Amino acid sequence: MKTYFIIALFLLNYLNVQAQDEAQWLRNPCISPDGSTIVFSYHGNLYRVSSNGGDAVAITTGDAYDGYPIYSHDGKTIAFASDRYGNFDVFTIPAEGGLSTRLTFNSANDFPNDFTVDDQEVLFGSGREAPAASVRFPSPRLFLNLYKIPVTGGRPILVSAAGAESARYNNNGTKIVFQDRKGYEDDLRKHHVSSVTRDIWIFDVNKNTYTQITNFVGEDREPVFNNNASSIYYLNEKNGTQNLYKMDLSSKKDVLLTNFEDFPVRHLSISKNNTMAFTWKGSIYTFSEGSEPRKISIRVKDDSAYETIKNVDINDVSEFKVSPNGKEIAFVNRGEVFVTGVDDSRTKRITNTPEQERMVNWSPDGKTLLFSGERNNSWNIYKVTLTRPEETYFFASTTLKTEPLIATSAEEYQPKYAPDGKKVAYVKDRNILQVLDIETKKEVTILPEGHNYSYSDGDWDFEWSPDSKWLFVSDQKGFGFTRNTALLKADGTGDFIYPVNSGFGENEPHWALDGKMMVYASSRDGEKSLAYNGSSESDIYAVFLDQKAFDTYILSKEEYELFKEKEKETKKDSEEKEDDKKKDKKNAKDKKVEDLKINLENLDYRKIKLTINSSNISGYVLNKDASKLYYLSEFEKGYDVWVTEPRTKETKILAKLGGSPSGIQISEDNKTLFLSNNGQIIKLDADTGKTTNIKIDGDMLLDAAGERQYIFDHAWLQLKKKFYDPNIHGIDWQMYHDEYAKFLPYINNNYDFQQLLSELLGELNASHTGGRYTHRAKNADVTASLGLLFDENYTGDGIKISEVLSGGPLDNAESKIKKGAVILKINGEEIKADDNWNKYLNNINGKNILLTVKNGTTIFDEKVQPVSMRMQSELMYKRWVKLMEHKVDSLSNGKLGYVHVRGMNDGSFREVFDNVMGKNRDKKALVVDTRFNGGGWLHDDLNTFLSGNLYLKLAPQGNLLKGGESLTRWTKPSIVIMSESNYSDAFIFPYIYKQNGLGKLVGMPVPGTGTAVWWERQIDPTIVFGIPMIATIGAEGRPTENLQVNPDIEVPLPYNDFLSGKDPQLQTAVKELLSDIKE
């Protein structure tokens, strides 16, 4: 009752705020050409308001997100972007409201920038493939092409493939001013001073040339021309906060026009009389030179602010725990705890809060349920109990009692009951293991601070011994990353015992055979990735604390049968001596669990491997007598349930699953297995493998506004407690929380929420921050790709082909389609010169279509099965690599090899090794291209690979072989190309390459982004944010974050060069390396 009262009170306050206050968190204002009105985005709709403020009028309504409005120069039409068909497309609508017209049909995101000066076309940016002549790294994600399209609809015409954002025409349409983009950094990061920050350029449309206007090492953004194009207005952070500046284009002198503090000016637009509109702290301001910025008060009186509390399905289980009696399952869905019956679909919602709950655990008697909840600014542990004696099951209960078990200002989570039910072990402040005596409330520390480092919350494990006196724990021993299993006394006394202590590490510790056997997973005998940080195959191992148990366990099947017969006879003789059988039964019932006896002598000789094949294992469980091991393993596509009998080594698939199942558990009677897969809980017959989905009959009320408030607070707390710099870069983190939190009541969608989250996290001035939102639309348009590049200058009927991509669907022996051919029809739809042919490729991925093609004077039909845009992007990447290889080979007359390091991961490293030690092995030196590498963790592998020395020659039968040891490393000279686009570990690599003196760096400076991150997915799974947690500290003795690495030879990559097929960075690297090897 209390929860519903709080929700009702929140809604009442929310509606009161909306009714009484002016609207806030207004996005993308655009002032009309005459300066009289402003159109803006709010609650995912477009509104129009007088530039003096007042009541706003809705221009668009509906469930889609409409934003990014642009006025036509005559003020009669508005272009905007909307996700009505899944991605953002460009639409137009009359400025006074009315029916909208869809202009673009490609499933790449499209955003309007401006109208042409005659208002006949809309200029828009789109993440589509670059033309064939461009030799820049192909990344539609980073570089938006500029197109213009008729306002009545038609074919988009390419204006520029430079990668322009916030592009605006001058007054006669001869020039376009824009901001560039150089790399992967978050759009809303603030205060950084590095090579990746944006600069402003002017594109001369007639001359097809690009001129850089600003060169400040911080952000220069959102430029607009003044009314006679003699100056530009733009946003800049020179004075510490992003403000409005004016630059005279003749003298290049700039002037600060506004003096806002602490929060950035955003969303600049301008009218014909040079009156500007922009936002600051979520409100809209107008400004004219010679006056002060004027905040305009805007009220929105419709009900777009109202956000209903919706019923949503329970269909995405993130974790679960089976009750001791095997009849109930506690699980977590979207941060709420539920209990359902194993054979009864009734489902009870246990928690009902906007905050997150997780890490459920049953008491041994099944009458109490523990969970962790983040409330009152910290994680706490709560217990739930049944309140009515006649109700014995949670899933069928009517009332429950929830109360804190452990709730302090510290972080406390991951509770686990001891088998005797008297104690609870839990994690404190992420890295400390505590034990609580439930009755006395006394606590002891089992694993102190300094041993474990938690990367993601709940990522290390522990398990109670059957006698409740020991814990089997994962322990990093202060080194991080690799864990060993430790045996610790539950009273906090005694030494740490490491029964295995393998350099390969041990994970997933479990007990078996009543504590006589300890089980764990390790990669000791499995195949590992070429890269250190890649995946490794694992096995399940056991180590025995009891010699007799070990001796028995390793018996063969035949020997064990004889042993059981002998044991049965011995037991029978013993029972015959017992006169009182009732007493015997009572004694059996009341028999206490034996204390654990630890025999460490010769422990290494009592260690065995249980699995017969190493594999990718994602969880395992043993039955009670450890005669069967069940585990989730990936041998084929996805994970399946396997079972092995350690005594006989008989191994087989028990159930084919696919997907990514996890959380495997076994019932007390050993008859049923439970696991989750693709958000569903599944039970399996432990003998036959028959699978049945657990039916969950229920839904949940989703308070989306409350959930966003929680995610916002949670993100702020996570960064406060886990940010790599405990001083949080010296900023007032509490102030920023309080200020940005004020806007939450004015947000009703995740696009705006993501921007709010990114604005907050952007204040940290750190890499790997910001919020991410993945829009999930039903029945969204998906544009297919034909594996072709097209002539963007062709204006006739049909589509003219400029290139057939190698490896694409039309690159085959049967195809007659060649460069220069024209596609006249797609599936019978004739393509006129003014047709937007993208719409004919929507929603046909994987389907056979018919193309009608003209090649010279011949017209023919050809069938093709299009591929996805993602696959086309992969083809474009391979094409670019081949082009770079060819350029290096040609420029060096075959002397130099080339390799591109795509990412800092095992897959990329294998490509590097394959190419370098294969086709480039005979080359005299190597060009290593790291541009547009987004990171990972490969710096040590890659530096080691390039640091080889020829220290030993080999000569079989007197024949001196080429090369020699080191056989697995490059032993010749190398040079590295880098750019502003290198990110994360792709910063660390050239940083240490230079420190180690392995060779020269060519290109542009790389921003200091070498901080390890955890991207944390939220209870709303469409939201993710970054937590940069682990600093890397180099020779300077300081974190490398914001420490830029400069090249030995600085070479930019000008627009006109790469758009015409030239790569001066590559050319310089080749020239320099050739010079080096001559010496």
CSV table of C-alpha atoms in Angstrom, one decimal, residues 91 98 259 466 474 522 526 533 670 799 819 847 886 949:
chain,number,residue,atom,x,y,z
A,91,PHE,CA,10.2,14.6,-42.8
A,98,GLY,CA,-0.6,19.7,-40.8
A,259,ASN,CA,29.4,34.3,-20.2
A,466,PRO,CA,28.2,-28.0,4.3
A,474,SER,CA,37.5,-16.5,-5.3
A,522,SER,CA,40.2,-23.5,-14.7
A,526,GLY,CA,42.3,-25.7,-22.4
A,533,ASN,CA,42.9,-11.2,-22.8
A,670,ASN,CA,18.8,-34.6,-8.3
A,799,ILE,CA,21.1,3.6,-60.6
A,819,LYS,CA,30.9,-1.5,-63.2
A,847,LYS,CA,15.0,-12.6,-49.9
A,886,HIS,CA,48.1,-2.3,-52.6
A,949,ASN,CA,65.0,-10.0,-32.1
